[in-house]
Coordinates of C-alpha atoms in Angstrom, one line a residue:
M1 CA 9.9 289.4 219.1
R2 CA 11.5 290.9 216.0
L3 CA 10.2 294.0 214.2
I4 CA 9.5 293.2 210.5
Q5 CA 7.5 296.3 209.4
A6 CA 6.7 299.7 210.8
K7 CA 4.9 302.9 209.9
A8 CA 4.4 306.4 211.5
R9 CA 2.0 309.1 210.4
C10 CA 0.0 312.1 211.4
V11 CA 2.4 313.3 214.1
E12 CA 4.5 316.5 214.3
G13 CA 7.3 316.3 211.7
V14 CA 6.0 313.1 210.1
H15 CA 3.1 313.2 207.7
D16 CA 3.3 309.5 206.6
S17 CA 6.6 307.5 206.6
G18 CA 4.9 304.7 204.6
W19 CA 5.4 301.0 205.6
F20 CA 9.1 300.2 205.8
V21 CA 10.9 296.9 206.4
P22 CA 13.9 297.0 208.8
G23 CA 16.7 294.5 208.8
G24 CA 16.4 291.6 211.3
E25 CA 19.4 293.0 213.2
T26 CA 20.4 296.4 211.9
T27 CA 18.9 299.2 209.8
V28 CA 20.3 302.6 208.9
I29 CA 18.0 305.5 207.9
Y30 CA 20.0 308.2 206.0
D31 CA 18.5 311.7 206.3
P32 CA 20.9 314.2 204.6
E33 CA 19.0 317.2 206.1
G34 CA 19.0 315.6 209.6
K35 CA 15.5 316.9 210.5
S36 CA 13.2 313.9 210.2
I37 CA 15.0 311.3 212.4
S38 CA 14.1 312.8 215.8
P39 CA 10.3 313.1 215.1
L40 CA 10.2 309.7 213.4
F41 CA 11.9 308.0 216.3
S42 CA 9.8 309.9 218.9
A43 CA 6.7 308.5 217.2
L44 CA 8.0 305.0 216.9
Q45 CA 9.1 305.0 220.6
A46 CA 5.5 305.8 221.6
L47 CA 4.4 302.3 220.7
N48 CA 5.9 300.8 223.9
P49 CA 7.8 303.6 225.5
P50 CA 9.9 303.6 228.7
Y51 CA 7.9 306.5 230.1
D52 CA 4.3 306.9 231.2
I53 CA 2.7 307.8 227.8
R54 CA -0.4 309.6 229.3
E55 CA 1.9 311.7 231.4
K56 CA 4.3 312.7 228.7
K57 CA 1.8 312.9 225.8
P58 CA 4.1 312.6 222.8
F59 CA 1.4 313.2 220.2
L60 CA 0.1 316.4 221.8
S61 CA 1.1 318.6 218.8
H62 CA -0.4 316.2 216.1
P63 CA -1.9 317.9 213.0
K64 CA -5.6 318.7 213.4
V65 CA -6.3 318.0 209.7
W66 CA -5.1 314.9 207.8
Q67 CA -4.2 316.0 204.3
Q68 CA -4.4 313.5 201.5
G69 CA -3.6 315.2 198.2
S70 CA -6.0 318.2 197.8
Y71 CA -8.4 316.8 200.4
G72 CA -8.3 317.4 204.1
R73 CA -10.1 315.5 206.9
K74 CA -10.5 316.4 210.6
V75 CA -8.3 314.2 212.8
I76 CA -10.2 312.3 215.4
P77 CA -7.5 311.1 217.9
E78 CA -9.5 308.0 219.2
K79 CA -9.8 306.8 215.6
K80 CA -6.4 307.7 214.1
T81 CA -3.5 305.3 214.5
A82 CA -0.2 307.2 214.6
V83 CA 2.3 304.4 214.8
M84 CA 2.0 300.7 213.7
M85 CA 4.5 297.9 214.0
V86 CA 4.3 294.3 212.8
Y87 CA 6.4 291.8 214.8
S88 CA 7.4 288.2 214.2
A89 CA 6.7 286.2 217.4
V90 CA 9.3 283.8 218.7
P91 CA 8.3 280.1 219.0
D92 CA 7.9 280.2 222.8
L93 CA 5.3 283.0 222.5
V94 CA 3.4 281.2 219.7
R95 CA 3.2 278.1 221.9
E96 CA 1.9 280.1 224.9
L97 CA -0.7 281.9 222.7
A98 CA -1.8 278.6 221.3
E99 CA -2.6 277.4 224.8
L100 CA -5.1 280.2 225.1
D101 CA -6.6 279.5 221.6
E102 CA -5.4 276.9 219.2
S103 CA -6.1 279.1 216.2
L104 CA -3.2 281.4 217.3
F105 CA -0.8 278.6 216.4
E106 CA -1.5 279.5 212.7
T107 CA 0.3 282.8 212.8
D108 CA 3.5 284.3 214.2
R109 CA 2.7 287.8 212.9
I110 CA 1.4 290.3 215.4
E111 CA 0.5 293.9 214.6
V112 CA 0.5 296.6 217.3
G113 CA -0.7 300.2 216.9
R114 CA -0.9 303.3 219.0
R115 CA -3.7 305.8 218.4
L116 CA -3.4 309.6 218.8
D117 CA -5.5 309.3 222.0
Y118 CA -2.7 307.0 223.4
S119 CA -4.9 303.8 223.4
R120 CA -3.1 300.8 221.9
W121 CA -4.5 297.9 219.9
I122 CA -3.1 294.4 219.1
T123 CA -4.2 292.1 216.3
F124 CA -3.1 288.7 215.1
V125 CA -2.4 288.9 211.3
E126 CA -4.9 287.0 209.2
I127 CA -6.8 285.6 212.2
S128 CA -10.2 287.0 213.3
A129 CA -10.3 288.0 216.9
S130 CA -14.0 287.4 217.3
G131 CA -16.7 285.4 215.6
R132 CA -19.9 286.6 213.9
W133 CA -23.5 285.7 214.7
S134 CA -23.7 283.8 211.4
D135 CA -21.1 281.4 212.9
V136 CA -23.4 280.3 215.7
K137 CA -26.9 281.2 214.5
E138 CA -27.8 277.7 213.4
G139 CA -26.6 276.2 216.7
F140 CA -28.5 278.7 218.8
Q141 CA -31.7 278.1 216.8
Q142 CA -31.3 274.4 217.4
L143 CA -30.8 274.8 221.1
R144 CA -33.7 277.3 221.2
T145 CA -36.1 274.6 220.2
L146 CA -35.4 273.0 223.6
V147 CA -37.0 276.0 225.4
K148 CA -40.7 275.3 225.8
S149 CA -42.4 277.7 228.2
R150 CA -43.4 281.2 227.0
E151 CA -41.6 282.8 229.9
D152 CA -38.4 281.1 229.0
Q153 CA -38.9 281.9 225.4
E154 CA -38.6 285.6 226.4
R155 CA -35.0 285.0 227.4
C156 CA -34.4 284.1 223.7
S157 CA -35.8 287.4 222.3
F158 CA -32.4 289.1 222.0
M159 CA -31.7 286.8 219.0
D160 CA -34.6 287.9 216.9
D161 CA -33.1 291.1 215.5
L162 CA -29.5 290.0 215.2
Q163 CA -27.7 290.3 211.8
G164 CA -25.3 287.6 210.5
T165 CA -22.5 290.2 210.5
D166 CA -22.9 291.2 214.1
R167 CA -19.6 290.5 216.0
L168 CA -19.7 288.2 219.0
K169 CA -18.0 290.6 221.4
G170 CA -19.0 293.1 224.1
D171 CA -22.6 293.1 225.1
L172 CA -23.6 290.6 222.4
A173 CA -21.0 288.1 223.6
D174 CA -22.2 288.6 227.2
N175 CA -25.9 288.0 226.2
C176 CA -25.0 284.8 224.3
R177 CA -22.8 283.5 227.1
N178 CA -25.4 284.2 229.8
W179 CA -28.1 282.4 227.7
L180 CA -25.9 279.4 227.1
N181 CA -25.1 279.1 230.8
W182 CA -28.8 279.5 231.7
L183 CA -29.7 276.8 229.2
N184 CA -27.1 274.4 230.6
N185 CA -28.3 274.9 234.1
T186 CA -32.0 274.6 233.1
I187 CA -31.8 271.6 230.8
S188 CA -29.7 268.8 232.3
D189 CA -30.4 266.0 229.9
L190 CA -28.8 267.3 226.6
S191 CA -28.2 264.6 224.1
D192 CA -24.7 264.0 222.8
E193 CA -25.5 266.0 219.6
E194 CA -27.0 268.9 221.6
S195 CA -24.0 268.9 224.0
S196 CA -21.7 269.1 221.0
V197 CA -23.7 272.1 219.5
Y198 CA -23.6 273.7 223.0
E199 CA -19.8 273.4 223.3
N200 CA -19.2 274.7 219.8
C201 CA -21.4 277.7 220.4
L202 CA -19.7 278.5 223.7
Q203 CA -16.3 278.1 222.1
R204 CA -17.2 280.7 219.4
V205 CA -18.8 283.1 221.9
N206 CA -15.8 283.0 224.2
L207 CA -13.4 283.7 221.3
A208 CA -13.2 287.4 221.8
G209 CA -12.4 286.9 225.5
R210 CA -9.6 284.4 224.8
F211 CA -8.1 286.9 222.3
D212 CA -8.3 289.7 224.9
R213 CA -6.2 287.4 227.2
A214 CA -3.9 286.7 224.3
R215 CA -3.4 290.5 223.7
Q216 CA -2.6 291.0 227.4
H217 CA 0.0 288.2 227.1
V218 CA 1.6 289.8 224.0
E219 CA 2.0 293.1 225.9
K220 CA 4.3 291.3 228.4
W221 CA 6.5 290.1 225.4
L222 CA 6.7 293.5 223.6
P223 CA 10.2 294.9 223.7
P224 CA 10.4 298.4 225.0
T225 CA 11.1 300.9 222.2
L226 CA 14.0 303.2 223.2
A227 CA 14.8 306.4 221.3
I228 CA 18.3 307.5 222.2
G229 CA 20.0 310.6 221.0
C230 CA 23.6 311.9 221.2
N231 CA 22.5 314.4 223.8
H232 CA 21.7 311.5 226.2
F233 CA 25.2 310.2 226.5
E234 CA 27.5 313.2 225.7
G235 CA 30.0 314.1 228.3
K236 CA 32.3 312.0 230.6
S237 CA 29.9 311.5 233.5
W238 CA 26.2 311.6 234.1
S239 CA 23.4 311.7 236.6
L240 CA 20.2 309.8 236.0
Q241 CA 18.1 312.4 237.8
S242 CA 16.9 314.1 234.6
E243 CA 14.7 312.2 232.2
E244 CA 14.8 315.0 229.6
Q245 CA 18.6 315.1 229.7
I246 CA 19.3 311.4 230.0
G247 CA 16.2 310.0 228.2
A248 CA 15.5 306.3 228.0
A249 CA 17.9 305.1 230.7
A250 CA 16.5 307.5 233.3
C251 CA 12.9 306.4 232.4
L252 CA 13.8 302.7 232.8
L253 CA 15.5 303.4 236.1
K254 CA 12.5 305.3 237.4
R255 CA 10.2 302.4 236.3
A256 CA 12.5 299.8 238.0
N257 CA 12.3 301.7 241.3
I258 CA 8.5 302.2 241.0
D259 CA 8.2 298.4 240.4
L260 CA 10.3 297.8 243.5
L261 CA 8.1 300.1 245.6
Q262 CA 4.9 298.5 244.4
G263 CA 6.2 294.9 244.6
G264 CA 7.3 295.1 248.2
A265 CA 9.6 292.7 249.9
G266 CA 8.9 289.8 247.6
L267 CA 10.0 291.6 244.5
L268 CA 13.0 293.1 246.3
F269 CA 14.2 289.6 247.2
E270 CA 13.6 288.4 243.7
A271 CA 15.5 291.4 242.2
R272 CA 18.5 290.7 244.5
E273 CA 18.6 287.1 243.4
S274 CA 18.4 287.7 239.7
L275 CA 20.4 290.9 239.2
A276 CA 23.9 289.3 239.3
G277 CA 22.9 286.6 236.8
T278 CA 21.3 289.1 234.4
T279 CA 24.4 291.4 234.6
A280 CA 26.8 288.5 234.0
L281 CA 24.8 287.3 231.0
L282 CA 24.9 290.7 229.4
E283 CA 28.6 291.2 230.1
S284 CA 29.4 287.9 228.4
E285 CA 28.0 289.1 225.1
E286 CA 30.5 290.0 222.3
Q287 CA 29.7 293.7 222.1
F288 CA 30.1 294.3 225.8
R289 CA 32.8 291.8 226.6
E290 CA 35.7 294.2 226.0
L291 CA 33.9 297.3 227.4
T292 CA 36.1 298.5 230.3
E293 CA 34.7 300.3 233.4
K294 CA 31.1 299.3 232.7
P295 CA 28.4 301.3 234.4
Q296 CA 27.2 299.6 237.6
L297 CA 23.6 298.9 238.4
V298 CA 23.4 298.5 242.2
L299 CA 20.4 297.5 244.3
G300 CA 20.6 299.3 247.6
R301 CA 18.3 298.9 250.5
D302 CA 15.1 299.6 248.6
R303 CA 16.1 301.1 245.2
F304 CA 18.3 300.8 242.2
E305 CA 21.2 303.2 241.6
V306 CA 23.5 303.6 238.6
Y307 CA 27.2 304.4 238.8
W308 CA 28.6 305.5 235.5
G309 CA 32.3 306.1 235.9
E310 CA 34.1 308.1 233.1
S311 CA 34.6 307.7 229.4
D312 CA 37.6 308.7 227.3
S313 CA 35.8 309.0 224.0
T314 CA 32.3 309.6 222.5
L315 CA 32.2 306.1 221.2
R316 CA 32.9 304.7 224.7
S317 CA 30.2 307.0 226.1
L318 CA 27.7 305.6 223.6
Q319 CA 28.7 302.0 224.4
K320 CA 28.3 302.5 228.1
Y321 CA 24.9 304.2 227.7
L322 CA 23.6 301.3 225.5
Y323 CA 25.0 298.8 228.0
I324 CA 23.1 300.3 230.9
S325 CA 19.9 300.7 228.8
C326 CA 20.0 297.0 227.8
L327 CA 20.6 296.0 231.4
L328 CA 17.7 298.2 232.7
S329 CA 15.4 296.8 230.0
L330 CA 16.2 293.3 231.1
V331 CA 15.4 294.2 234.7
T332 CA 12.1 296.0 233.9
H333 CA 10.8 294.1 230.9
G334 CA 12.7 290.8 231.0
R335 CA 13.9 291.3 227.4
K336 CA 16.2 293.5 225.3
P337 CA 14.8 296.7 223.8
L338 CA 14.3 297.8 220.2
L339 CA 16.9 300.5 219.9
L340 CA 16.2 303.6 217.9
L341 CA 19.6 305.3 217.8
D342 CA 19.6 308.9 216.6
L343 CA 23.1 309.8 215.5
T344 CA 22.3 312.9 213.5
K345 CA 24.4 315.0 216.0
W346 CA 27.2 312.4 216.3
R347 CA 30.4 314.3 217.0
G348 CA 32.8 311.4 217.4
E349 CA 36.3 311.4 215.9
R350 CA 36.4 310.7 212.2
N351 CA 38.5 307.6 212.8
E352 CA 35.7 306.2 215.1
T353 CA 33.2 305.8 212.3
G354 CA 34.3 302.4 211.2
N355 CA 34.5 301.1 214.8
L356 CA 31.1 302.7 215.6
T357 CA 29.3 300.8 212.8
K358 CA 31.1 297.5 213.4
W359 CA 30.2 297.7 217.1
I360 CA 26.5 298.6 216.4
Q361 CA 26.3 295.7 213.9
A362 CA 27.7 293.3 216.6
L363 CA 25.1 294.7 219.0
G364 CA 22.3 294.0 216.5
K365 CA 23.0 290.2 216.8
S366 CA 21.3 290.2 220.2
C367 CA 19.3 293.5 220.1
Q368 CA 17.6 294.9 217.1
V369 CA 18.9 298.4 216.2
I370 CA 17.6 301.1 213.9
V371 CA 20.1 303.9 213.3
G372 CA 19.2 307.4 212.0
T373 CA 22.0 309.5 210.7
D374 CA 22.8 312.6 208.6
S375 CA 26.3 311.1 207.8
E376 CA 26.8 309.7 204.4
A377 CA 29.9 307.9 205.6
I378 CA 28.0 306.0 208.3
A379 CA 25.2 305.2 205.9
K380 CA 27.6 303.8 203.3
E381 CA 29.5 301.6 205.7
N382 CA 29.3 297.9 204.8
G383 CA 27.3 295.5 206.9
W384 CA 23.9 297.2 207.4
Q385 CA 21.1 294.7 206.7
A386 CA 18.7 297.4 205.4
V387 CA 19.4 301.0 204.2
L388 CA 16.6 303.5 203.9
R389 CA 16.6 307.2 202.9
V390 CA 14.6 310.3 203.7
G391 CA 13.8 312.1 200.5
A392 CA 14.1 315.8 199.8
G393 CA 11.8 317.9 202.0
G394 CA 11.8 315.3 204.8
L395 CA 9.1 313.2 206.2
G396 CA 6.8 316.2 206.7
K397 CA 6.1 315.8 202.9
G398 CA 7.4 312.5 201.7
M399 CA 7.9 308.8 202.7
L400 CA 10.9 306.7 203.5
L401 CA 12.6 305.4 200.4
K402 CA 14.6 302.1 200.0
D403 CA 18.1 303.0 199.1

């Protein structure tokens, strides 16, 4: 899945970024003041983070009033979406979704949002996820004529007060489904026409349930969103014991070991079988092929451990950190992450800037990257597919601008 649009709002440090369109591979966001990248990336990461979102609670300090011009409105966390992303689904996912409901073959655009109460929603762009009573009213009325006894007619009374706009989901979908099942079990000699009406009604009533299963399927395909700052990889050697210090990589390692613990012997055997192949595949990619002394992800008796080695430059530290983050993402999620790389505190050598941007752009061919920087030199390097800018006053007041 590729990110094609994103937006963050109503979180600490970001009033409303506005919808922005990233490049298919690489994007750079230039913030001269360097203050808006961290809160923006923190919000975006919360869409599908490497940590337990209800444990970390990244929106805890959200504004209590949503200000629009001179008007203010109380923020209700369960109703206010803080971060939204629109993805382009890969063909394999579209085919799998179409097996759940053929209408899903008509779109490859999937929108995902995270509310301030940490609940997440998923919609399929331009496709309704549930039918309305008006879609099945005529069919139900036709089938209702088959019910003769007064006692059985009472089973139909739930239809009497329904409005055409009522959605076929939740309790209403359950009531309709139960009635159709009762009818099918009670009247065994439906004509061909009546059977066709019955099947059509059941198909529409079950639409919301099929879309719920489709949403659950999409969740398995979502790339983890990893916000990575310079403080996560500074220094020549690291320990993954501190999530606060090491960030995304430590969170992924923790998740990998929790999965092993919960999966038992079967998952442990599967992990041993697949780790070597996953590692070899990642090492063969252009951006990691020449990386010497790569960090090692080792599966011990019952847990993963990481051995970092040392680095001789800040650039090499960054490369090694992103390598292990991609490898852990493949292990935990089965896919590469969406990388949110905060370089506002980049302290690499001046002559590393060109090599840095070229390497990140090579990485973007296999792993979508959004870079945030306060360096005009990095922002002006050739090769970025999209360049955005934070205006004066930062995202606490304004929106992202296309440069």
